[in-house]
């Protein structure tokens, strides 16, 4: 029993008081405290070497006494650490959300800029095609005008040549009729019934009052 009491004393850390005084003060109370006496084992047939003593110990109400001070401090630190970790997690989540929103805004702005650039390029392309079409029409119109001018020149030249040929035929017919070889030939011509004089085809035409012949001879020179 003494060995068991010693173990109990060691378990409950009763050595805070000097051992001699503790033994004197507490030893008389052991039978009442732990439910055994010097003769109980004899009366109950107990064995001092093998019997055990059951003790019910209720820890103090204040869990943060000196013996439990370190675990309590650790618990507070754990709570603080957990709170700090939760706050850090929330901060990281907010930062990630901010970055996500920033990326979305950048992507949206990039898309808007892309659409604006596409529209600008489409306008430029439309203007380029319109300018090409305008130049094509202008060139076609210029070519048409030049072709018309050429046609008119050719037509005029053909008419001029035809008119010259007609006049030349008339001059030739007049000269042949009056015995001249060309418009500059001079020969004797009759001026009356019995007289004659020298003259040119033009003089013959004048005397004959042939205005058309005069004009043709002047033209044929």
mmCIF file with all atom_site columns, N, CA and C in Angstrom, residues 170-204:
data_model
loop_
_atom_site.group_PDB
_atom_site.id
_atom_site.type_symbol
_atom_site.label_atom_id
_atom_site.label_alt_id
_atom_site.label_comp_id
_atom_site.label_asym_id
_atom_site.label_entity_id
_atom_site.label_seq_id
_atom_site.pdbx_PDB_ins_code
_atom_site.Cartn_x
_atom_site.Cartn_y
_atom_site.Cartn_z
_atom_site.occupancy
_atom_site.B_iso_or_equiv
_atom_site.pdbx_formal_charge
_atom_site.auth_seq_id
_atom_site.auth_comp_id
_atom_site.auth_asym_id
_atom_site.auth_atom_id
_atom_site.pdbx_PDB_model_num
ATOM 1   N N  . UNK A 1 170 ? -15.096 66.320 -160.332 1.00 0.00 ? 170 UNK A N  1
ATOM 2   C CA . UNK A 1 170 ? -15.812 67.422 -161.020 1.00 0.00 ? 170 UNK A CA 1
ATOM 3   C C  . UNK A 1 170 ? -14.825 68.344 -161.754 1.00 0.00 ? 170 UNK A C  1
ATOM 4   N N  . UNK A 1 171 ? -13.695 68.615 -161.102 1.00 0.00 ? 171 UNK A N  1
ATOM 5   C CA . UNK A 1 171 ? -12.677 69.456 -161.757 1.00 0.00 ? 171 UNK A CA 1
ATOM 6   C C  . UNK A 1 171 ? -12.162 68.762 -163.019 1.00 0.00 ? 171 UNK A C  1
ATOM 7   N N  . UNK A 1 172 ? -11.893 67.475 -162.855 1.00 0.00 ? 172 UNK A N  1
ATOM 8   C CA . UNK A 1 172 ? -11.388 66.707 -164.006 1.00 0.00 ? 172 UNK A CA 1
ATOM 9   C C  . UNK A 1 172 ? -12.414 66.700 -165.146 1.00 0.00 ? 172 UNK A C  1
ATOM 10  N N  . UNK A 1 173 ? -13.667 66.558 -164.783 1.00 0.00 ? 173 UNK A N  1
ATOM 11  C CA . UNK A 1 173 ? -14.717 66.554 -165.802 1.00 0.00 ? 173 UNK A CA 1
ATOM 12  C C  . UNK A 1 173 ? -14.795 67.913 -166.492 1.00 0.00 ? 173 UNK A C  1
ATOM 13  N N  . UNK A 1 174 ? -14.635 69.031 -165.751 1.00 0.00 ? 174 UNK A N  1
ATOM 14  C CA . UNK A 1 174 ? -14.688 70.380 -166.330 1.00 0.00 ? 174 UNK A CA 1
ATOM 15  C C  . UNK A 1 174 ? -13.509 70.594 -167.255 1.00 0.00 ? 174 UNK A C  1
ATOM 16  N N  . UNK A 1 175 ? -12.314 70.209 -166.789 1.00 0.00 ? 175 UNK A N  1
ATOM 17  C CA . UNK A 1 175 ? -11.122 70.390 -167.617 1.00 0.00 ? 175 UNK A CA 1
ATOM 18  C C  . UNK A 1 175 ? -11.216 69.578 -168.912 1.00 0.00 ? 175 UNK A C  1
ATOM 19  N N  . UNK A 1 176 ? -11.665 68.330 -168.765 1.00 0.00 ? 176 UNK A N  1
ATOM 20  C CA . UNK A 1 176 ? -11.786 67.480 -169.952 1.00 0.00 ? 176 UNK A CA 1
ATOM 21  C C  . UNK A 1 176 ? -12.824 68.047 -170.920 1.00 0.00 ? 176 UNK A C  1
ATOM 22  N N  . UNK A 1 177 ? -13.875 68.596 -170.403 1.00 0.00 ? 177 UNK A N  1
ATOM 23  C CA . UNK A 1 177 ? -14.927 69.146 -171.241 1.00 0.00 ? 177 UNK A CA 1
ATOM 24  C C  . UNK A 1 177 ? -14.417 70.314 -172.050 1.00 0.00 ? 177 UNK A C  1
ATOM 25  N N  . UNK A 1 178 ? -13.548 71.129 -171.473 1.00 0.00 ? 178 UNK A N  1
ATOM 26  C CA . UNK A 1 178 ? -13.071 72.330 -172.154 1.00 0.00 ? 178 UNK A CA 1
ATOM 27  C C  . UNK A 1 178 ? -11.658 72.153 -172.707 1.00 0.00 ? 178 UNK A C  1
ATOM 28  N N  . UNK A 1 179 ? -11.163 70.981 -172.764 1.00 0.00 ? 179 UNK A N  1
ATOM 29  C CA . UNK A 1 179 ? -9.897  70.713 -173.452 1.00 0.00 ? 179 UNK A CA 1
ATOM 30  C C  . UNK A 1 179 ? -8.661  71.077 -172.655 1.00 0.00 ? 179 UNK A C  1
ATOM 31  N N  . UNK A 1 180 ? -8.755  71.153 -171.363 1.00 0.00 ? 180 UNK A N  1
ATOM 32  C CA . UNK A 1 180 ? -7.584  71.447 -170.532 1.00 0.00 ? 180 UNK A CA 1
ATOM 33  C C  . UNK A 1 180 ? -7.073  70.134 -169.890 1.00 0.00 ? 180 UNK A C  1
ATOM 34  N N  . UNK A 1 181 ? -5.742  70.114 -169.689 1.00 0.00 ? 181 UNK A N  1
ATOM 35  C CA . UNK A 1 181 ? -5.146  68.953 -169.020 1.00 0.00 ? 181 UNK A CA 1
ATOM 36  C C  . UNK A 1 181 ? -5.104  69.126 -167.506 1.00 0.00 ? 181 UNK A C  1
ATOM 37  N N  . UNK A 1 182 ? -4.935  70.390 -167.079 1.00 0.00 ? 182 UNK A N  1
ATOM 38  C CA . UNK A 1 182 ? -4.953  70.684 -165.623 1.00 0.00 ? 182 UNK A CA 1
ATOM 39  C C  . UNK A 1 182 ? -5.440  72.108 -165.432 1.00 0.00 ? 182 UNK A C  1
ATOM 40  N N  . UNK A 1 183 ? -5.536  72.508 -164.190 1.00 0.00 ? 183 UNK A N  1
ATOM 41  C CA . UNK A 1 183 ? -6.129  73.813 -163.878 1.00 0.00 ? 183 UNK A CA 1
ATOM 42  C C  . UNK A 1 183 ? -5.192  74.971 -164.210 1.00 0.00 ? 183 UNK A C  1
ATOM 43  N N  . UNK A 1 184 ? -3.887  74.707 -164.420 1.00 0.00 ? 184 UNK A N  1
ATOM 44  C CA . UNK A 1 184 ? -2.920  75.780 -164.675 1.00 0.00 ? 184 UNK A CA 1
ATOM 45  C C  . UNK A 1 184 ? -2.535  75.876 -166.166 1.00 0.00 ? 184 UNK A C  1
ATOM 46  N N  . UNK A 1 185 ? -3.196  75.072 -166.994 1.00 0.00 ? 185 UNK A N  1
ATOM 47  C CA . UNK A 1 185 ? -2.867  75.125 -168.429 1.00 0.00 ? 185 UNK A CA 1
ATOM 48  C C  . UNK A 1 185 ? -3.516  76.359 -169.068 1.00 0.00 ? 185 UNK A C  1
ATOM 49  N N  . UNK A 1 186 ? -2.737  77.000 -169.957 1.00 0.00 ? 186 UNK A N  1
ATOM 50  C CA . UNK A 1 186 ? -3.220  78.192 -170.662 1.00 0.00 ? 186 UNK A CA 1
ATOM 51  C C  . UNK A 1 186 ? -3.292  77.862 -172.155 1.00 0.00 ? 186 UNK A C  1
ATOM 52  N N  . UNK A 1 187 ? -4.396  78.243 -172.725 1.00 0.00 ? 187 UNK A N  1
ATOM 53  C CA . UNK A 1 187 ? -4.554  78.031 -174.163 1.00 0.00 ? 187 UNK A CA 1
ATOM 54  C C  . UNK A 1 187 ? -5.539  79.061 -174.710 1.00 0.00 ? 187 UNK A C  1
ATOM 55  N N  . UNK A 1 188 ? -5.647  79.059 -175.999 1.00 0.00 ? 188 UNK A N  1
ATOM 56  C CA . UNK A 1 188 ? -6.532  80.010 -176.651 1.00 0.00 ? 188 UNK A CA 1
ATOM 57  C C  . UNK A 1 188 ? -7.959  79.529 -176.503 1.00 0.00 ? 188 UNK A C  1
ATOM 58  N N  . UNK A 1 189 ? -8.777  80.519 -176.221 1.00 0.00 ? 189 UNK A N  1
ATOM 59  C CA . UNK A 1 189 ? -10.199 80.217 -176.079 1.00 0.00 ? 189 UNK A CA 1
ATOM 60  C C  . UNK A 1 189 ? -10.978 81.242 -176.898 1.00 0.00 ? 189 UNK A C  1
ATOM 61  N N  . UNK A 1 190 ? -12.163 80.821 -177.332 1.00 0.00 ? 190 UNK A N  1
ATOM 62  C CA . UNK A 1 190 ? -12.975 81.733 -178.131 1.00 0.00 ? 190 UNK A CA 1
ATOM 63  C C  . UNK A 1 190 ? -13.605 82.769 -177.219 1.00 0.00 ? 190 UNK A C  1
ATOM 64  N N  . UNK A 1 191 ? -13.458 84.060 -177.652 1.00 0.00 ? 191 UNK A N  1
ATOM 65  C CA . UNK A 1 191 ? -14.087 85.138 -176.891 1.00 0.00 ? 191 UNK A CA 1
ATOM 66  C C  . UNK A 1 191 ? -15.339 85.663 -177.586 1.00 0.00 ? 191 UNK A C  1
ATOM 67  N N  . UNK A 1 192 ? -15.506 85.278 -178.842 1.00 0.00 ? 192 UNK A N  1
ATOM 68  C CA . UNK A 1 192 ? -16.686 85.704 -179.598 1.00 0.00 ? 192 UNK A CA 1
ATOM 69  C C  . UNK A 1 192 ? -16.827 84.798 -180.807 1.00 0.00 ? 192 UNK A C  1
ATOM 70  N N  . UNK A 1 193 ? -17.625 85.231 -181.710 1.00 0.00 ? 193 UNK A N  1
ATOM 71  C CA . UNK A 1 193 ? -17.826 84.388 -182.881 1.00 0.00 ? 193 UNK A CA 1
ATOM 72  C C  . UNK A 1 193 ? -16.578 84.337 -183.752 1.00 0.00 ? 193 UNK A C  1
ATOM 73  N N  . UNK A 1 194 ? -15.883 85.481 -183.931 1.00 0.00 ? 194 UNK A N  1
ATOM 74  C CA . UNK A 1 194 ? -14.742 85.535 -184.831 1.00 0.00 ? 194 UNK A CA 1
ATOM 75  C C  . UNK A 1 194 ? -13.401 85.734 -184.114 1.00 0.00 ? 194 UNK A C  1
ATOM 76  N N  . UNK A 1 195 ? -13.410 86.002 -182.834 1.00 0.00 ? 195 UNK A N  1
ATOM 77  C CA . UNK A 1 195 ? -12.153 86.300 -182.136 1.00 0.00 ? 195 UNK A CA 1
ATOM 78  C C  . UNK A 1 195 ? -11.910 85.249 -181.064 1.00 0.00 ? 195 UNK A C  1
ATOM 79  N N  . UNK A 1 196 ? -10.619 85.176 -180.660 1.00 0.00 ? 196 UNK A N  1
ATOM 80  C CA . UNK A 1 196 ? -10.221 84.244 -179.618 1.00 0.00 ? 196 UNK A CA 1
ATOM 81  C C  . UNK A 1 196 ? -9.148  84.905 -178.759 1.00 0.00 ? 196 UNK A C  1
ATOM 82  N N  . UNK A 1 197 ? -8.961  84.394 -177.562 1.00 0.00 ? 197 UNK A N  1
ATOM 83  C CA . UNK A 1 197 ? -7.943  84.927 -176.653 1.00 0.00 ? 197 UNK A CA 1
ATOM 84  C C  . UNK A 1 197 ? -7.413  83.785 -175.806 1.00 0.00 ? 197 UNK A C  1
ATOM 85  N N  . UNK A 1 198 ? -6.248  84.053 -175.208 1.00 0.00 ? 198 UNK A N  1
ATOM 86  C CA . UNK A 1 198 ? -5.629  83.040 -174.349 1.00 0.00 ? 198 UNK A CA 1
ATOM 87  C C  . UNK A 1 198 ? -6.256  83.120 -172.963 1.00 0.00 ? 198 UNK A C  1
ATOM 88  N N  . UNK A 1 199 ? -6.397  81.973 -172.339 1.00 0.00 ? 199 UNK A N  1
ATOM 89  C CA . UNK A 1 199 ? -6.967  81.975 -170.982 1.00 0.00 ? 199 UNK A CA 1
ATOM 90  C C  . UNK A 1 199 ? -6.813  80.629 -170.267 1.00 0.00 ? 199 UNK A C  1
ATOM 91  N N  . UNK A 1 200 ? -7.169  80.652 -168.987 1.00 0.00 ? 200 UNK A N  1
ATOM 92  C CA . UNK A 1 200 ? -7.071  79.452 -168.137 1.00 0.00 ? 200 UNK A CA 1
ATOM 93  C C  . UNK A 1 200 ? -8.466  78.864 -167.914 1.00 0.00 ? 200 UNK A C  1
ATOM 94  N N  . UNK A 1 201 ? -8.529  77.685 -167.389 1.00 0.00 ? 201 UNK A N  1
ATOM 95  C CA . UNK A 1 201 ? -9.849  77.081 -167.120 1.00 0.00 ? 201 UNK A CA 1
ATOM 96  C C  . UNK A 1 201 ? -10.760 77.955 -166.268 1.00 0.00 ? 201 UNK A C  1
ATOM 97  N N  . UNK A 1 202 ? -10.139 78.703 -165.318 1.00 0.00 ? 202 UNK A N  1
ATOM 98  C CA . UNK A 1 202 ? -10.946 79.571 -164.462 1.00 0.00 ? 202 UNK A CA 1
ATOM 99  C C  . UNK A 1 202 ? -11.640 80.649 -165.297 1.00 0.00 ? 202 UNK A C  1
ATOM 100 N N  . UNK A 1 203 ? -10.911 81.184 -166.329 1.00 0.00 ? 203 UNK A N  1
ATOM 101 C CA . UNK A 1 203 ? -11.521 82.198 -167.181 1.00 0.00 ? 203 UNK A CA 1
ATOM 102 C C  . UNK A 1 203 ? -12.703 81.622 -167.921 1.00 0.00 ? 203 UNK A C  1
ATOM 103 N N  . UNK A 1 204 ? -12.581 80.393 -168.338 1.00 0.00 ? 204 UNK A N  1
ATOM 104 C CA . UNK A 1 204 ? -13.685 79.728 -169.041 1.00 0.00 ? 204 UNK A CA 1
ATOM 105 C C  . UNK A 1 204 ? -14.883 79.610 -168.139 1.00 0.00 ? 204 UNK A C  1
#
